[in-house]
JSON list of C-alpha atoms in Angstrom, two decimals:
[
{"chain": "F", "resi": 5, "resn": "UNK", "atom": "CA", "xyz": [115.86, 115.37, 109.68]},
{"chain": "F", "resi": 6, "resn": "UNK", "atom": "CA", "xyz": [119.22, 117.25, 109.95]},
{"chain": "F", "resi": 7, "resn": "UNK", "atom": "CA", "xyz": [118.53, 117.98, 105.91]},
{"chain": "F", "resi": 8, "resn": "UNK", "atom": "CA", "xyz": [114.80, 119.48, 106.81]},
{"chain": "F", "resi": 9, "resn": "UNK", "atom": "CA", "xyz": [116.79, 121.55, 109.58]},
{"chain": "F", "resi": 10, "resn": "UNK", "atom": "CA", "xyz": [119.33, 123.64, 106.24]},
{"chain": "F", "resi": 11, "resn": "UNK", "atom": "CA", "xyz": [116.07, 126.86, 106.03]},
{"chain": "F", "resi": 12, "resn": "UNK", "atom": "CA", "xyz": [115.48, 126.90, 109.89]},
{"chain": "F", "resi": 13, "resn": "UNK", "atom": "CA", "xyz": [118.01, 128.72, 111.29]},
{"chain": "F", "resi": 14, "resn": "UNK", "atom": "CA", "xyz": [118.74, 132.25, 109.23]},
{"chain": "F", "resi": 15, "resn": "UNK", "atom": "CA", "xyz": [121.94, 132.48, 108.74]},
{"chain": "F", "resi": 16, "resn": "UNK", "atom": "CA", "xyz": [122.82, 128.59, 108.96]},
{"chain": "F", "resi": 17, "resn": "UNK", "atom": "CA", "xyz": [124.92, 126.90, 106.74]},
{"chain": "F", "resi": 18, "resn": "UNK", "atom": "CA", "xyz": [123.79, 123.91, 105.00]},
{"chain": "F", "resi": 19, "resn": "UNK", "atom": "CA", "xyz": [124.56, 120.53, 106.77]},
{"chain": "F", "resi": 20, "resn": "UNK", "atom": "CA", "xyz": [128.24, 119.53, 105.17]},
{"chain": "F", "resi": 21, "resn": "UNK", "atom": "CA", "xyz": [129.52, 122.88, 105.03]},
{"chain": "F", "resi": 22, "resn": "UNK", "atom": "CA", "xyz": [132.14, 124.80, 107.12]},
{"chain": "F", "resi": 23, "resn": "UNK", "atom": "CA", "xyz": [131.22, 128.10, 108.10]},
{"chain": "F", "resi": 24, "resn": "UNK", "atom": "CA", "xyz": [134.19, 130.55, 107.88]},
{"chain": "F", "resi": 25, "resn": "UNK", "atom": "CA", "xyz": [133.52, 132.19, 110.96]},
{"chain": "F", "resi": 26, "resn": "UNK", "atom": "CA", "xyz": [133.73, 130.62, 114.93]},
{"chain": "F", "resi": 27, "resn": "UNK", "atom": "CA", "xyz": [130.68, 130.40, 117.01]},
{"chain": "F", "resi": 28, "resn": "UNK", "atom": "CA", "xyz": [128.91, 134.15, 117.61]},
{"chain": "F", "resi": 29, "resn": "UNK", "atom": "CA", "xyz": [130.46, 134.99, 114.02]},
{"chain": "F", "resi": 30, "resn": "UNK", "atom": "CA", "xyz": [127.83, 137.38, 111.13]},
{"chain": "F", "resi": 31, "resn": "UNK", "atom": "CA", "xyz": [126.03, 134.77, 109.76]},
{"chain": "F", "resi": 32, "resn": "UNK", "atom": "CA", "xyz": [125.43, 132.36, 113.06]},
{"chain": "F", "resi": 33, "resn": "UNK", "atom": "CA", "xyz": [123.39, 132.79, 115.02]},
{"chain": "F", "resi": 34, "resn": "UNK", "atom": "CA", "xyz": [121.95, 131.22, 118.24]},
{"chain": "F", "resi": 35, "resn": "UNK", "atom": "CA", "xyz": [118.61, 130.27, 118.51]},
{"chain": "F", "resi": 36, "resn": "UNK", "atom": "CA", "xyz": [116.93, 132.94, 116.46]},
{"chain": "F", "resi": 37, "resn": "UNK", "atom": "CA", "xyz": [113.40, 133.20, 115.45]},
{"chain": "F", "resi": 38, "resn": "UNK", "atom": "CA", "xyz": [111.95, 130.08, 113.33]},
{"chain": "F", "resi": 39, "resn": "UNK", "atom": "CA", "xyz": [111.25, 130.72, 109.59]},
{"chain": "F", "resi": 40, "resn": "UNK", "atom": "CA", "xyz": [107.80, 131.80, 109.26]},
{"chain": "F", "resi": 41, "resn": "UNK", "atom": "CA", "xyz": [106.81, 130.08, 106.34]},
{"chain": "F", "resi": 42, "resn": "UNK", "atom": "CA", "xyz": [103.19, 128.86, 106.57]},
{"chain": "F", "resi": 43, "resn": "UNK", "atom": "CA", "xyz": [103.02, 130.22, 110.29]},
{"chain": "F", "resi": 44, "resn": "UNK", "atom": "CA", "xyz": [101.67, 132.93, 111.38]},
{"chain": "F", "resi": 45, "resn": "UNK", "atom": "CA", "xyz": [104.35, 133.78, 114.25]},
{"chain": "F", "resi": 46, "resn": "UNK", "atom": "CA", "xyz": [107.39, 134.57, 112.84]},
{"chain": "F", "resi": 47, "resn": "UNK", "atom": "CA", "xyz": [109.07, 136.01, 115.83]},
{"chain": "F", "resi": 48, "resn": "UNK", "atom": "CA", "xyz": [109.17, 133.01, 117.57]},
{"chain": "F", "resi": 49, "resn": "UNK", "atom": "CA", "xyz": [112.43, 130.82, 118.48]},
{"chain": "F", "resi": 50, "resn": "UNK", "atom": "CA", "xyz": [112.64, 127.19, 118.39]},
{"chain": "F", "resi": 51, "resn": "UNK", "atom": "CA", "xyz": [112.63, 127.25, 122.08]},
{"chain": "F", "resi": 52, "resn": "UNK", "atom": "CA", "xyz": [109.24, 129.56, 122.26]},
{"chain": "F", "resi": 53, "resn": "UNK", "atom": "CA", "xyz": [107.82, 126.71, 119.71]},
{"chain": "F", "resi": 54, "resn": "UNK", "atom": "CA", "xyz": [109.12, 123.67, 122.02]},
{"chain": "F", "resi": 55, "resn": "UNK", "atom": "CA", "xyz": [107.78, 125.85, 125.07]},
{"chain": "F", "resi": 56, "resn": "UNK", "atom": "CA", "xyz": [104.32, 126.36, 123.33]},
{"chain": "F", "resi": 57, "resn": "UNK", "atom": "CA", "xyz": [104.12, 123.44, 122.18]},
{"chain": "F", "resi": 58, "resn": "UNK", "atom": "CA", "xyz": [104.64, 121.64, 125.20]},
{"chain": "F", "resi": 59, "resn": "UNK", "atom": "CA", "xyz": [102.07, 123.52, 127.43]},
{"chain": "F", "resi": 60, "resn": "UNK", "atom": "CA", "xyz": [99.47, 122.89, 124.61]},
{"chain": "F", "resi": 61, "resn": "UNK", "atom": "CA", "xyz": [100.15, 119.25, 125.87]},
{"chain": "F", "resi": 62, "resn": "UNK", "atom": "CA", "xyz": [99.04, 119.84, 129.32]},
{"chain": "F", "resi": 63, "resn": "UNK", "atom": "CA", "xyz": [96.55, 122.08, 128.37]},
{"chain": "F", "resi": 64, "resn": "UNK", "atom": "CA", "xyz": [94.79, 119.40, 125.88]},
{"chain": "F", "resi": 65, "resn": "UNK", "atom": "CA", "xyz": [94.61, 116.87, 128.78]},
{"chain": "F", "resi": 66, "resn": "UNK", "atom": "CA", "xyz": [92.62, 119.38, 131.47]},
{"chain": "F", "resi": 67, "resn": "UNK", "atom": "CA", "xyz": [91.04, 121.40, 128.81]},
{"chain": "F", "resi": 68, "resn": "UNK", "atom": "CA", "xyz": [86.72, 121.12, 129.69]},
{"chain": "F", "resi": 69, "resn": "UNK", "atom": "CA", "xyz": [86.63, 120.34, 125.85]},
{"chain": "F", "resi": 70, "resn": "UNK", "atom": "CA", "xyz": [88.20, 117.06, 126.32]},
{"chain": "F", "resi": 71, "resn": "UNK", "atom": "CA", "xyz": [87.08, 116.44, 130.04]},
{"chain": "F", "resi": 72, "resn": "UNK", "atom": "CA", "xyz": [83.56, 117.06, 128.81]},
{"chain": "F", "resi": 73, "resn": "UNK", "atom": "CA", "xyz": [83.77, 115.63, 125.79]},
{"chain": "F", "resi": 74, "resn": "UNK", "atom": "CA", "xyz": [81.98, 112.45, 124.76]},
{"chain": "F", "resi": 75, "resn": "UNK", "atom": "CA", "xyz": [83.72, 111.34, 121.13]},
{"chain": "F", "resi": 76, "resn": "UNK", "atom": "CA", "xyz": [86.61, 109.46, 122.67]},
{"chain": "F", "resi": 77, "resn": "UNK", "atom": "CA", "xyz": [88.13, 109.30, 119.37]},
{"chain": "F", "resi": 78, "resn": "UNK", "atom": "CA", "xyz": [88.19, 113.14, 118.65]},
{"chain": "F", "resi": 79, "resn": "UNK", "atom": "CA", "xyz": [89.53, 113.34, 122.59]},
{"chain": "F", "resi": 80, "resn": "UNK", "atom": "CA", "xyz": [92.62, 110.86, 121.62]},
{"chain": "F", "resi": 81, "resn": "UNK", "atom": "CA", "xyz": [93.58, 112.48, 117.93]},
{"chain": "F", "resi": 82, "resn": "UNK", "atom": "CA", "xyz": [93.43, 116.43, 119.65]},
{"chain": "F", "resi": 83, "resn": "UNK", "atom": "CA", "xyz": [95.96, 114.58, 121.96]},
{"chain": "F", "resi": 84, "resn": "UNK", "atom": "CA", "xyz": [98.29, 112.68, 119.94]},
{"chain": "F", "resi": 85, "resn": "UNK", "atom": "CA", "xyz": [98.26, 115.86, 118.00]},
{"chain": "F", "resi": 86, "resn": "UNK", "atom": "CA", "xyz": [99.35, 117.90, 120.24]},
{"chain": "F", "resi": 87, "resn": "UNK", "atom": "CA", "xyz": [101.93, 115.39, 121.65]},
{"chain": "F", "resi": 88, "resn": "UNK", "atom": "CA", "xyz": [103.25, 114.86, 118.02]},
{"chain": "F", "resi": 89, "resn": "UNK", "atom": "CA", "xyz": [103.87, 118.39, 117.74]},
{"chain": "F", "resi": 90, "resn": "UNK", "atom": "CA", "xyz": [105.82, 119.00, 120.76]},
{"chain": "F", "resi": 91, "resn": "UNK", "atom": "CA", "xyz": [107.88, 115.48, 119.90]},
{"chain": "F", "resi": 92, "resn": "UNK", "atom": "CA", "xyz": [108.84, 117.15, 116.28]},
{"chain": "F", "resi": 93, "resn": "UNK", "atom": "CA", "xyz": [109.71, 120.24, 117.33]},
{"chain": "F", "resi": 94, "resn": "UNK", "atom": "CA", "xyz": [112.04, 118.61, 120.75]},
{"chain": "F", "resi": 95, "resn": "UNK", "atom": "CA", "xyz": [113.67, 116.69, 117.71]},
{"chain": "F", "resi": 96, "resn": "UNK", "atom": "CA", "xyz": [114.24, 119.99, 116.07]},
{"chain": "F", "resi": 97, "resn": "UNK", "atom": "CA", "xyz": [115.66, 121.54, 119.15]},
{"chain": "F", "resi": 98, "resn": "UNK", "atom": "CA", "xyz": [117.62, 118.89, 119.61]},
{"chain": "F", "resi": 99, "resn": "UNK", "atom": "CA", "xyz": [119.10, 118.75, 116.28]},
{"chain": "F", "resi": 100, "resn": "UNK", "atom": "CA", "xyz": [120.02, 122.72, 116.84]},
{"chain": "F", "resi": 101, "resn": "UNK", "atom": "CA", "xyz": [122.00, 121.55, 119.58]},
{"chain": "F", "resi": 102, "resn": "UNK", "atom": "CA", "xyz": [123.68, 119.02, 118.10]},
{"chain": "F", "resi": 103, "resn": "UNK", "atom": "CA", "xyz": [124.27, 120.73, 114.84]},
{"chain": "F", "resi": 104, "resn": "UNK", "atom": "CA", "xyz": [126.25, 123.41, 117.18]},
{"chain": "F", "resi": 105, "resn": "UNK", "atom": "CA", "xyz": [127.97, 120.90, 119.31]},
{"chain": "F", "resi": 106, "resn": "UNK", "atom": "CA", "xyz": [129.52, 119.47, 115.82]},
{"chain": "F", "resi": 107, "resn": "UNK", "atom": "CA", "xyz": [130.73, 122.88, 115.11]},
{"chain": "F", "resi": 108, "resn": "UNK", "atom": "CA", "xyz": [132.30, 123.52, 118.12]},
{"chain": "F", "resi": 109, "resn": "UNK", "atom": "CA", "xyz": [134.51, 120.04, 118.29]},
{"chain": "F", "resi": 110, "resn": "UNK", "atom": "CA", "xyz": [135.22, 121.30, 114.37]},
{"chain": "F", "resi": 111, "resn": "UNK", "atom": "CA", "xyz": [135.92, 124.79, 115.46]},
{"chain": "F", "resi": 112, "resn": "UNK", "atom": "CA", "xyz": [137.61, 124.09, 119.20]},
{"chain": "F", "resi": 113, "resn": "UNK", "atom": "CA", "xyz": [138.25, 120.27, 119.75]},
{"chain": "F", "resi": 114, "resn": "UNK", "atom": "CA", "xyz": [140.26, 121.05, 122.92]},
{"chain": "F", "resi": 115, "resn": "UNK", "atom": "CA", "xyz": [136.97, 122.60, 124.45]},
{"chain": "F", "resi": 116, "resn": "UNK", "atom": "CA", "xyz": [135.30, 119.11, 123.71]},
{"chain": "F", "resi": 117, "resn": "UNK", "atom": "CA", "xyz": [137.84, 117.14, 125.67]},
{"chain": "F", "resi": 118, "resn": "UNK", "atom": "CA", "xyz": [138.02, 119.59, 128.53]},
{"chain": "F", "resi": 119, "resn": "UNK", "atom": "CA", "xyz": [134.37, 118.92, 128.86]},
{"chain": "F", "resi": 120, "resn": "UNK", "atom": "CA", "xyz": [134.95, 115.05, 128.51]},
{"chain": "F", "resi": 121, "resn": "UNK", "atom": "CA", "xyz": [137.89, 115.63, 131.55]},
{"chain": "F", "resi": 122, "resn": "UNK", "atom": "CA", "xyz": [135.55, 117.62, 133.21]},
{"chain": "F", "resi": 123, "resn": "UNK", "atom": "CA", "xyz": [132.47, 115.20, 133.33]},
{"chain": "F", "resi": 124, "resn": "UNK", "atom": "CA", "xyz": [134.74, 112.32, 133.46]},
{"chain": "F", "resi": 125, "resn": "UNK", "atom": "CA", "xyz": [135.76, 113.99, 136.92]},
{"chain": "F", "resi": 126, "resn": "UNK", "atom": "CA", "xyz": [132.34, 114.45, 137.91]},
{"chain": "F", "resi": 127, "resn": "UNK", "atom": "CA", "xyz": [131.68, 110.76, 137.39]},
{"chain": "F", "resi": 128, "resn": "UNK", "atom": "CA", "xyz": [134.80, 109.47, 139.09]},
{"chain": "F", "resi": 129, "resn": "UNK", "atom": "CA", "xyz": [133.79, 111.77, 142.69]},
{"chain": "F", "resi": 130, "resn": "UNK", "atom": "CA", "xyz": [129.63, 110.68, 141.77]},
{"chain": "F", "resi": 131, "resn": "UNK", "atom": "CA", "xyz": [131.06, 107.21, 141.93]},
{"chain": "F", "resi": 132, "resn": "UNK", "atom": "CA", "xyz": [133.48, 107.61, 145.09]},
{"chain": "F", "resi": 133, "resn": "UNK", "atom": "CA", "xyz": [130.69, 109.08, 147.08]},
{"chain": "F", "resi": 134, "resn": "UNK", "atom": "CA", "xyz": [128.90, 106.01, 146.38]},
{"chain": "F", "resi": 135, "resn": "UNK", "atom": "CA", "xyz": [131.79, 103.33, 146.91]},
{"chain": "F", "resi": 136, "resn": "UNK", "atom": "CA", "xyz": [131.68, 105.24, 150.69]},
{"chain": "F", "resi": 137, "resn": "UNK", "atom": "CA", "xyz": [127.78, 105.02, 150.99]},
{"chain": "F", "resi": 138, "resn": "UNK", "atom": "CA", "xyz": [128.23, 101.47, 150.18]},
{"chain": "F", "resi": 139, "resn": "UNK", "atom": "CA", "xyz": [131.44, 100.57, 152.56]},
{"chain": "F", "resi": 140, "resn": "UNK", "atom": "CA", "xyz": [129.09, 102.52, 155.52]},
{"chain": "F", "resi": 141, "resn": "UNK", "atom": "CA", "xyz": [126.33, 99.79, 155.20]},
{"chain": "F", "resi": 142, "resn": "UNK", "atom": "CA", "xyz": [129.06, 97.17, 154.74]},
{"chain": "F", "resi": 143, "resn": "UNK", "atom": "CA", "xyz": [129.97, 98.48, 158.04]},
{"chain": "F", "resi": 144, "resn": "UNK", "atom": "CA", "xyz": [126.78, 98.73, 159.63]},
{"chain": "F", "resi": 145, "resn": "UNK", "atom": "CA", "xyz": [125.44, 95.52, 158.41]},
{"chain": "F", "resi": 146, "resn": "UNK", "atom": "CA", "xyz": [128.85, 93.88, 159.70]},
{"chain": "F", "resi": 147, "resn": "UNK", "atom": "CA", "xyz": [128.15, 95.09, 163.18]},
{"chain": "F", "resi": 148, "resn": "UNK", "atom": "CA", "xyz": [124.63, 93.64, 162.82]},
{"chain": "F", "resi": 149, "resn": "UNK", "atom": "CA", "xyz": [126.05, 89.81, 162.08]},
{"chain": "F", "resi": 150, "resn": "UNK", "atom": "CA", "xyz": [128.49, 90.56, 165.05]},
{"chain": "F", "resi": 151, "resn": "UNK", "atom": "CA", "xyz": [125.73, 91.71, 167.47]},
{"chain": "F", "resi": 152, "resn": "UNK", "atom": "CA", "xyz": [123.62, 88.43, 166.32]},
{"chain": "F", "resi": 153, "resn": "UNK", "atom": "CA", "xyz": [126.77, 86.19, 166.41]},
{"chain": "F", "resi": 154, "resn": "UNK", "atom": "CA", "xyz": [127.12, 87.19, 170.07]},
{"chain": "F", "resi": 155, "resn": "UNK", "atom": "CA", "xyz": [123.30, 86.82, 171.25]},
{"chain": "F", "resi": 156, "resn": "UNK", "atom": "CA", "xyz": [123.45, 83.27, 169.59]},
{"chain": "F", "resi": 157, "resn": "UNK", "atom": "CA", "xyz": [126.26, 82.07, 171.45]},
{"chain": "F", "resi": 158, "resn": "UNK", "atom": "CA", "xyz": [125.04, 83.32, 174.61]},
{"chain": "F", "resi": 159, "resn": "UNK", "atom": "CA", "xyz": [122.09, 80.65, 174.74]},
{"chain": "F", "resi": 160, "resn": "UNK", "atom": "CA", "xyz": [124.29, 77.92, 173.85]},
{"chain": "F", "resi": 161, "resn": "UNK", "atom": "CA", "xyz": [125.97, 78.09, 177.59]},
{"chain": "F", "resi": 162, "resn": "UNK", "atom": "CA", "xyz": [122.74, 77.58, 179.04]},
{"chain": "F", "resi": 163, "resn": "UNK", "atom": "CA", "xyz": [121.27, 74.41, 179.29]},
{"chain": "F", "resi": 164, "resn": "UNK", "atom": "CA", "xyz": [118.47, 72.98, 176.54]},
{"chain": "F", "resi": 165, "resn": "UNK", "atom": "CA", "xyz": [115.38, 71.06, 176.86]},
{"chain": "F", "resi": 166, "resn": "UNK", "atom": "CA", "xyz": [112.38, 71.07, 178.19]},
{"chain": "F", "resi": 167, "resn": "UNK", "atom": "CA", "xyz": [113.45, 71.75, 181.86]},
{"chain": "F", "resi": 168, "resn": "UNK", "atom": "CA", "xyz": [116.16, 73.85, 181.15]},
{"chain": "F", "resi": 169, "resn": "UNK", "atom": "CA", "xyz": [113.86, 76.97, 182.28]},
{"chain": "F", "resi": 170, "resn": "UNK", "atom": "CA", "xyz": [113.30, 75.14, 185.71]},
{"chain": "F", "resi": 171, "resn": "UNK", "atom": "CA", "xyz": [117.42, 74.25, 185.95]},
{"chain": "F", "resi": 172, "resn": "UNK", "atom": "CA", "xyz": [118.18, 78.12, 185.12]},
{"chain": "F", "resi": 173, "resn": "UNK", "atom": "CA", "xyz": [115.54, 79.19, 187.95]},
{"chain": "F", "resi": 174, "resn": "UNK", "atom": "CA", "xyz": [117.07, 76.79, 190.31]},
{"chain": "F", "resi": 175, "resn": "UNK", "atom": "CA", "xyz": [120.36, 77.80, 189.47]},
{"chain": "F", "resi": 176, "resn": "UNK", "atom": "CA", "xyz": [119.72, 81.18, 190.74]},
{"chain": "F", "resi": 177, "resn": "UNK", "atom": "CA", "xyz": [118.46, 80.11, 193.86]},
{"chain": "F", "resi": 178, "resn": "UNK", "atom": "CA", "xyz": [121.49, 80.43, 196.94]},
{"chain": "F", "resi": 179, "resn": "UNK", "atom": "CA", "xyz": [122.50, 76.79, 197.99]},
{"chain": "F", "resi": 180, "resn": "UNK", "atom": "CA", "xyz": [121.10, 76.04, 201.79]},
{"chain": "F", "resi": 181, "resn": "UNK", "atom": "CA", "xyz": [123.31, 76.44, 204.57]},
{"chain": "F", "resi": 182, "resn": "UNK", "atom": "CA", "xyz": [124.76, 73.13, 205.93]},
{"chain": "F", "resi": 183, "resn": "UNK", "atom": "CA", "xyz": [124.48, 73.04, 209.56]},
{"chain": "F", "resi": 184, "resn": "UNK", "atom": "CA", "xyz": [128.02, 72.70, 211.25]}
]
């Protein structure tokens, strides 16, 4: 892939080679119009192509053609057709971006491992925020057991069996008054 990639980019060098220049130098540029070739639309990026591409997807699955259609087979190869399309040229985008990404931790490797820091960072405080969701319903759920704990032992002072209702009623009833 990264070999089909060497006539995409104007300017590019060949994958393998060092380009003498930093990012933004003559001769590199960013995402700059796609080499023609057999297309008609030269002025288009990669990112146009990815963005075309990936709205003929949608519009293949609502178009009347296909919702009207009866050949189920036509219906399914118009699809994967489309889909294939936007697939190759994601891969391509993706490969631009990767392609650049090796020339900057080439050209600047200290800008790579202030990113790593940086995300590393994000994950630590994405994972502290999570250790304190988690210790809340620790919490929450403890207080839960507690509150249960309590209403359990509660019925074990009063008396079981089947005339325990009657001895709790009674119970509640004031003792008569012994005459003196």
């Amino acid at each position: 892939m990264a070999s089909s990639m060497g006539g995409m980019f104007p300017g590019q060098q060949p994958p393998g080679s060092h380009p003498a220049g930093g990012p933004g130098a003559p001769g590199q540029p960013g995402l700059l119009p796609v080499a023609s070739g057999s297309r008609n639309q030269s002025n288009n990026t990669l990112v146009d192509d990815l963005e075309a591409s990936f709205e003929a997807c949608f519009a293949s699955l609502v178009s009347q053609d296909y919702v009207n259609g009866t050949d189920q087979e036509e219906i399914r190869t118009g699809v994967d057709q489309c889909i294939q399309k936007f697939l190759d040229v994601a891969r391509q985008t993706e490969c631009f971006f990767l392609q650049k990404r090796l020339q900057l931790s080439v050209q600047k490797p200290e800008q790579v491992v202030k990113e790593d820091v940086s995300e590393l960072r994000n994950e630590l405080q994405r994972k502290e925020l999570l250790i304190q969701k988690h210790l809340s319903k620790i919490h929450h759920w403890q207080q839960v057991l507690e509150d249960i704990n309590v209403q359990h032992k509660k019925p074990t002072e009063l008396p079981q069996g089947p005339l325990a209702f009657l001895e709790q009623a009674s119970a509640n009833i004031p003792a008569p008054m012994k005459p003196n």
